[in-house]
CSV table of C-alpha atoms in Angstrom, one decimal:
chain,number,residue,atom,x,y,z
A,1,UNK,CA,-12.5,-26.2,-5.7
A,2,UNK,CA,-8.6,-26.4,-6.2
A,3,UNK,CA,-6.1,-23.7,-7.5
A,4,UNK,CA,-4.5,-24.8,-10.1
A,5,UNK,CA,-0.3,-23.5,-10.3
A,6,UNK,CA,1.5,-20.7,-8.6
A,7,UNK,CA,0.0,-17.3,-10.1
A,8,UNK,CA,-3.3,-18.7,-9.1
A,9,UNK,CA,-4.3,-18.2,-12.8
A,10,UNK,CA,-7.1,-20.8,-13.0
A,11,UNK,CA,-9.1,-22.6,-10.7
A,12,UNK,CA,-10.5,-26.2,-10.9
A,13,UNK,CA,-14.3,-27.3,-10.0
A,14,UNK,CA,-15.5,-31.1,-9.4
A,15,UNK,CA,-19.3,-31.2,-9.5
A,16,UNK,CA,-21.5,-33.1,-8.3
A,17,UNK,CA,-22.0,-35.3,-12.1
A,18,UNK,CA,-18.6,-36.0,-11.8
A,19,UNK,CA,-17.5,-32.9,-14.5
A,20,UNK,CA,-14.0,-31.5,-14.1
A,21,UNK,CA,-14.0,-28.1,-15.3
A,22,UNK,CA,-10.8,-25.6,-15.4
A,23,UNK,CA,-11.5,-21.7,-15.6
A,24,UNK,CA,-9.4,-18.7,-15.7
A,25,UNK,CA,-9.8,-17.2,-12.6
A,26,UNK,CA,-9.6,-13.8,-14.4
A,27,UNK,CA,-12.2,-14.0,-17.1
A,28,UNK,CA,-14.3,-16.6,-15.8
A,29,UNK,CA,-13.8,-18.7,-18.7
A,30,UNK,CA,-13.9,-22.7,-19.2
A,31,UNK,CA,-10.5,-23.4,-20.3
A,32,UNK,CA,-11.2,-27.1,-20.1
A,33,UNK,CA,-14.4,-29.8,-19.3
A,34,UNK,CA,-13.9,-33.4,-18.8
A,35,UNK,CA,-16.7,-35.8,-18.0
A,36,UNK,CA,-15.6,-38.4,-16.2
A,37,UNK,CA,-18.5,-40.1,-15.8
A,38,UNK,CA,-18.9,-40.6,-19.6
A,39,UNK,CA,-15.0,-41.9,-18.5
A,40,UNK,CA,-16.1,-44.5,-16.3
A,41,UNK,CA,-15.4,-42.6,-12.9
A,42,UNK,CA,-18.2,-41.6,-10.3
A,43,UNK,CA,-15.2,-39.7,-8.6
A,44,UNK,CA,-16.3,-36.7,-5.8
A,45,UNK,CA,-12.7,-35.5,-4.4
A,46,UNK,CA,-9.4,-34.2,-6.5
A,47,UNK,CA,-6.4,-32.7,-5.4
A,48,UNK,CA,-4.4,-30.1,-7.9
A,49,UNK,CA,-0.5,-31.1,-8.2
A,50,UNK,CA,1.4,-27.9,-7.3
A,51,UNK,CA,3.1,-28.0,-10.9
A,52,UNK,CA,-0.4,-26.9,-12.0
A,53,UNK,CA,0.1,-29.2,-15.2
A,54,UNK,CA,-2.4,-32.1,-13.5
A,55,UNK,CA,-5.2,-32.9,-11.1
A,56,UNK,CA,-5.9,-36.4,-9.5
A,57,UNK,CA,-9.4,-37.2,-9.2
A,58,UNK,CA,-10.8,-40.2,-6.8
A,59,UNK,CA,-13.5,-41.6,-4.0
A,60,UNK,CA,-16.1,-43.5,-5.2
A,61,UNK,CA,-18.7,-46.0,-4.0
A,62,UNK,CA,-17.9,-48.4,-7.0
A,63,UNK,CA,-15.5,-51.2,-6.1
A,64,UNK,CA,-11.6,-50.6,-7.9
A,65,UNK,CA,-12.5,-47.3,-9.8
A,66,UNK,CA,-9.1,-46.1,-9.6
A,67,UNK,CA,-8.4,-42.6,-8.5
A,68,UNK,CA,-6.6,-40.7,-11.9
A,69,UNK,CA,-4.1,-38.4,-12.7
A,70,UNK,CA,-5.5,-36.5,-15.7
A,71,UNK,CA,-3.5,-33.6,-17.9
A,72,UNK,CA,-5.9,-30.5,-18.2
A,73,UNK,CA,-3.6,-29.5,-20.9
A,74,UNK,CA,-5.3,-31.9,-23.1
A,75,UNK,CA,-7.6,-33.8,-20.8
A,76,UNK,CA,-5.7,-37.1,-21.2
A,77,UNK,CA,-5.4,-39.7,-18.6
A,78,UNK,CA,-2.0,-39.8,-17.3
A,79,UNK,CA,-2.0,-42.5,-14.7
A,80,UNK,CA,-4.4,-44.2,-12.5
A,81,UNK,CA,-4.3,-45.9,-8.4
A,82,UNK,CA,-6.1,-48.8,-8.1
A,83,UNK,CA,-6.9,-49.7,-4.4
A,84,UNK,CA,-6.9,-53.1,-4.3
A,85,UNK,CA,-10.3,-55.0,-4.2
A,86,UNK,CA,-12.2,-52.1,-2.7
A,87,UNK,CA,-13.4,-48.8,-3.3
A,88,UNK,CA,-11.4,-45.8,-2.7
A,89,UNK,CA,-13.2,-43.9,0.5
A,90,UNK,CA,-10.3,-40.9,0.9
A,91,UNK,CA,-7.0,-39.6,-1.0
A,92,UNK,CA,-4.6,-37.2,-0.2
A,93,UNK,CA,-1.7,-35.7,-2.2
A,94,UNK,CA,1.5,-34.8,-0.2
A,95,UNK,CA,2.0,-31.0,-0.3
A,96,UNK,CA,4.9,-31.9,-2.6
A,97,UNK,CA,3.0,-33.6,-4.9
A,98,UNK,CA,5.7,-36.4,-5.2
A,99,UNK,CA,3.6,-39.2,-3.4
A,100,UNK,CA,-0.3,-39.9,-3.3
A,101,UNK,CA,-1.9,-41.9,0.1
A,102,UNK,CA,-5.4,-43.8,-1.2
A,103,UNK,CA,-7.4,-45.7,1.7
A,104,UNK,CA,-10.3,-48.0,2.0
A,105,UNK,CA,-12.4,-47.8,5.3
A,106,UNK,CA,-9.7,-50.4,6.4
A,107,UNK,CA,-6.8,-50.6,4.1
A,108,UNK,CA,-4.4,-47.5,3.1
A,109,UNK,CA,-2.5,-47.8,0.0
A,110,UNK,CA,0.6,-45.1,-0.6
A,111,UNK,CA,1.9,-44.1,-4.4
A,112,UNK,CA,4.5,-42.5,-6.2
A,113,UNK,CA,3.2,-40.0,-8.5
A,114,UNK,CA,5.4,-40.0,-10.9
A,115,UNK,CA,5.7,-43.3,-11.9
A,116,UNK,CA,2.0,-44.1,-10.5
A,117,UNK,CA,4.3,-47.7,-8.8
A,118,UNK,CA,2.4,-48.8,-5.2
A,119,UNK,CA,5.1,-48.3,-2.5
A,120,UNK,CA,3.2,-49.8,0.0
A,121,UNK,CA,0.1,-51.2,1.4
A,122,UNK,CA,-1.0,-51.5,4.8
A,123,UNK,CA,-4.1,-52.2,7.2
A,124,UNK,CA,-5.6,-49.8,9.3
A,125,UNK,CA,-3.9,-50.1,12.8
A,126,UNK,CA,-7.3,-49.5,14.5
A,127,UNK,CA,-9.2,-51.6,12.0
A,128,UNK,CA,-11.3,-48.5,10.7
A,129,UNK,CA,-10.5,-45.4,9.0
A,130,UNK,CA,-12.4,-42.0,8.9
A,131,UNK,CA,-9.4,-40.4,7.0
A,132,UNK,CA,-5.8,-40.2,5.7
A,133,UNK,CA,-3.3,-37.8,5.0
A,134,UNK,CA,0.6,-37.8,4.1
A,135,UNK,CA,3.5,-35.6,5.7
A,136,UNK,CA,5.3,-33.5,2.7
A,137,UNK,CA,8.2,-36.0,2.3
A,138,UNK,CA,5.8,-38.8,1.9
A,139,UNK,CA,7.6,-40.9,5.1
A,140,UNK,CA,4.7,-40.8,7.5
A,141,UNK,CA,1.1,-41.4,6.6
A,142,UNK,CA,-1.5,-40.2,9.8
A,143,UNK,CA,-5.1,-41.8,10.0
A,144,UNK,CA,-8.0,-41.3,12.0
A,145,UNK,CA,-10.7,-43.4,13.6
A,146,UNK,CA,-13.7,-42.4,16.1
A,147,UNK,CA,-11.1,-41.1,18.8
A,148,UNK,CA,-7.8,-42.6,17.3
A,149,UNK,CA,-5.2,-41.1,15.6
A,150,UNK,CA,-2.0,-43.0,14.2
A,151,UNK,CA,1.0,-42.4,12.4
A,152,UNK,CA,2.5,-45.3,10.3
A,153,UNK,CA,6.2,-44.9,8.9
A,154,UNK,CA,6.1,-45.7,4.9
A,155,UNK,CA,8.9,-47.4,5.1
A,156,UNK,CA,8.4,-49.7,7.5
A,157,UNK,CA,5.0,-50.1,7.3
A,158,UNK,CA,5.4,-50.0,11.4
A,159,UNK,CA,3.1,-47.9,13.4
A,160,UNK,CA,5.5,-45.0,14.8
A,161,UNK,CA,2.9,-43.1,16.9
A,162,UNK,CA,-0.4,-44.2,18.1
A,163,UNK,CA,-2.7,-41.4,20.2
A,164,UNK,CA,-6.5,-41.3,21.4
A,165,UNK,CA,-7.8,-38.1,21.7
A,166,UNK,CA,-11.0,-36.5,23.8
A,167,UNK,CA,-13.9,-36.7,21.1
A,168,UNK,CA,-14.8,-38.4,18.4
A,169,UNK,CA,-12.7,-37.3,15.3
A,170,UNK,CA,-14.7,-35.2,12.5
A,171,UNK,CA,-12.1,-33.0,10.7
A,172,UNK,CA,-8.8,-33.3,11.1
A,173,UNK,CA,-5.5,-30.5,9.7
A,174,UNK,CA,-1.6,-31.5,10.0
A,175,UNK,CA,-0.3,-28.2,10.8
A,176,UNK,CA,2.7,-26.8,9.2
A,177,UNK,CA,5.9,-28.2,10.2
A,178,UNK,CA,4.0,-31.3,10.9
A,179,UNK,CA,4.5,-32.0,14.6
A,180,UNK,CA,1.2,-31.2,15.6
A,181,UNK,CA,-2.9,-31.1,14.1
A,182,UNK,CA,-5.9,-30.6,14.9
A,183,UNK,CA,-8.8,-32.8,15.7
A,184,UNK,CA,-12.3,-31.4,15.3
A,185,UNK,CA,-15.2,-32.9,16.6
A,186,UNK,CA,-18.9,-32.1,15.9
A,187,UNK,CA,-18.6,-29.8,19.2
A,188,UNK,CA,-14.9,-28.7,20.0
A,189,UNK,CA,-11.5,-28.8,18.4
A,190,UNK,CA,-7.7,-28.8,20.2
A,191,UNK,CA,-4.1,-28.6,18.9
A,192,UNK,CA,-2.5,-32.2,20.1
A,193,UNK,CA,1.1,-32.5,20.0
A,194,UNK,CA,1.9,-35.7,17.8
A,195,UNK,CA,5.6,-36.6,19.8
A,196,UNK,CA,4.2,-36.2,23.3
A,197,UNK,CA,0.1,-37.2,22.3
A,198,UNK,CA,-0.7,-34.7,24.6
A,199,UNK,CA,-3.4,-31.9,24.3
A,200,UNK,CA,-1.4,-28.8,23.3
A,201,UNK,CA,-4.9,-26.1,23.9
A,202,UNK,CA,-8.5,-26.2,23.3
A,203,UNK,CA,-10.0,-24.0,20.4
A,204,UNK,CA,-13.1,-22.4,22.0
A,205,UNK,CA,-15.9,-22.1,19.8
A,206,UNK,CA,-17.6,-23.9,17.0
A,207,UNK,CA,-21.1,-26.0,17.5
A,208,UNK,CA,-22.5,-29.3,17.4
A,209,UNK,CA,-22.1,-29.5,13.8
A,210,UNK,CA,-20.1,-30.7,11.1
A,211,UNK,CA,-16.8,-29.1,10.9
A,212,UNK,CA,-15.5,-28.4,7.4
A,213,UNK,CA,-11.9,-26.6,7.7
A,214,UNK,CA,-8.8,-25.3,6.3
A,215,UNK,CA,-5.5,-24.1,7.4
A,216,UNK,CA,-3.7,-21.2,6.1
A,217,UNK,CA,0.4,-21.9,4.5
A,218,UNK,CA,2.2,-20.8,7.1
A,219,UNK,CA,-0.2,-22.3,10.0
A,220,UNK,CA,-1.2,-19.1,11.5
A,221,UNK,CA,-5.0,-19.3,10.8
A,222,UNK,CA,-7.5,-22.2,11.3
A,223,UNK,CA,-11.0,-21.7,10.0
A,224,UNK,CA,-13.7,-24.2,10.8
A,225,UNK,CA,-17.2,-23.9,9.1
A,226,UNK,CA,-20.6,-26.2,9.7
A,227,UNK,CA,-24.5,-25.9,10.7
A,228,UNK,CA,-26.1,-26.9,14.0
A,229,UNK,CA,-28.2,-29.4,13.5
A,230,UNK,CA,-25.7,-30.3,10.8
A,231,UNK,CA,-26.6,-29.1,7.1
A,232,UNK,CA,-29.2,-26.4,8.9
A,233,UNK,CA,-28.5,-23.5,6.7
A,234,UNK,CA,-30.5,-21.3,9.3
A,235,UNK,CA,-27.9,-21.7,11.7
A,236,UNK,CA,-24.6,-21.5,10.1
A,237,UNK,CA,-21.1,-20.5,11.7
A,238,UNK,CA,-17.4,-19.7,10.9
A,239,UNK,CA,-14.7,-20.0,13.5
A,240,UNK,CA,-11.5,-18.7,12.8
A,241,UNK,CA,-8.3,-19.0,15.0
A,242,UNK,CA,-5.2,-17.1,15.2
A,243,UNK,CA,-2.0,-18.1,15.9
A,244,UNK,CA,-3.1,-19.5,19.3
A,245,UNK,CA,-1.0,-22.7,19.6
């Protein structure tokens, strides 16, 4: 589920067939469908540009399907990232919008939006990947692997900041003003400074389950979700933190 432009007027779905669909959040009504599977895409993430004119769409199991910028104006493709000779495992979209991180389970791959041009490509420092994201100016792309964490300068291509935290990494949030995150495992999660690698505090709470989360815009509230055993919907929880680090 993304919002899709500033008054939070419509809201996009992704389903599980691989069907975009746009709907007014007021009425409830589809203002757009596209199949992308009739497309050629078997894609299971997307991430709204803030502009609310497009949504990219990505992650599949099939080797080069590209991840695509499409135009829910009309539904047309606008652009598509092509991670080379692999499938795409995880995307991200800077919070601008201006630049667009792809990855492999090895290989990370970062994009400029607007002219859909690869900027650079780079192995996995730790030779894995569990996940990527991109800081808002698109300089600094972070990773995670089992208990690593790394930041690698765009740029460059050089690895700027390389950390290992207590517990195998499930979740991960940048918080804002992107000097520190947090790292959730399937049974704890802690705010680590990026600079220092330190352990700024622990977050009591949560379960030995899988953490889904999300961080509200100005960084005061963390909620975590999951089941224990994981995907147990008799045992279900929601953490939420306030403004504790």
């Amino acid at each position: 589920l993304q919002v899709l432009s500033g008054e939070g007027d419509r809201v996009a779905t992704l389903g599980a067939d691989s069907s975009l669909v746009v709907w007014s959040a007021a009425s409830g009504e589809v203002l757009r469908r596209l199949d992308l599977r009739a497309a050629g895409h078997e894609h299971r993430t997307m991430r709204a540009l803030p502009c609310g004119g497009g949504i990219i769409t990505g992650v599949s199991d099939v080797p080069e399907d590209p991840a695509v910028m499409w135009n829910i104006t009309d539904g047309s493709a606008l652009c598509a990232f092509r991670q080379p000779g692999s499938a795409i495992a995880f995307l991200e979209l800077s919070p601008c919008g201006a630049k667009l991180v792809t990855s492999s389970f090895s290989d990370i791959s970062v994009w400029d939006v607007a002219s859909g041009q690869l900027q650079r490509e780079f192995p996995s420092p730790t030779g894995g990947l569990f996940g990527v994201t991109i800081t808002t100016a698109g300089a600094r792309v972070i990773g995670w692997f089992m208990e690593d964490v790394f930041v690698v300068d765009v740029g460059s291509g050089e690895v700027a900041t390389q950390l290992v935290v207590d517990a195998f990494v499930r979740d991960f949030v940048l918080l804002p003003g992107e000097r520190r995150f947090v790292a959730f495992s399937g049974a704890s999660a802690a705010v680590w400074d990026i600079a220092s690698g330190k352990r700024a505090c622990a977050l009591a709470g949560g379960s030995n389950g899988l953490y889904h989360v999300a961080v509200s815009d100005g960084g005061s509230v963390i909620a975590a979700c999951g089941s224990s055993p994981p995907m147990h919907a008799a045992d279900q929880w929601l953490d939420v933190w306030t403004s504790v680090w």
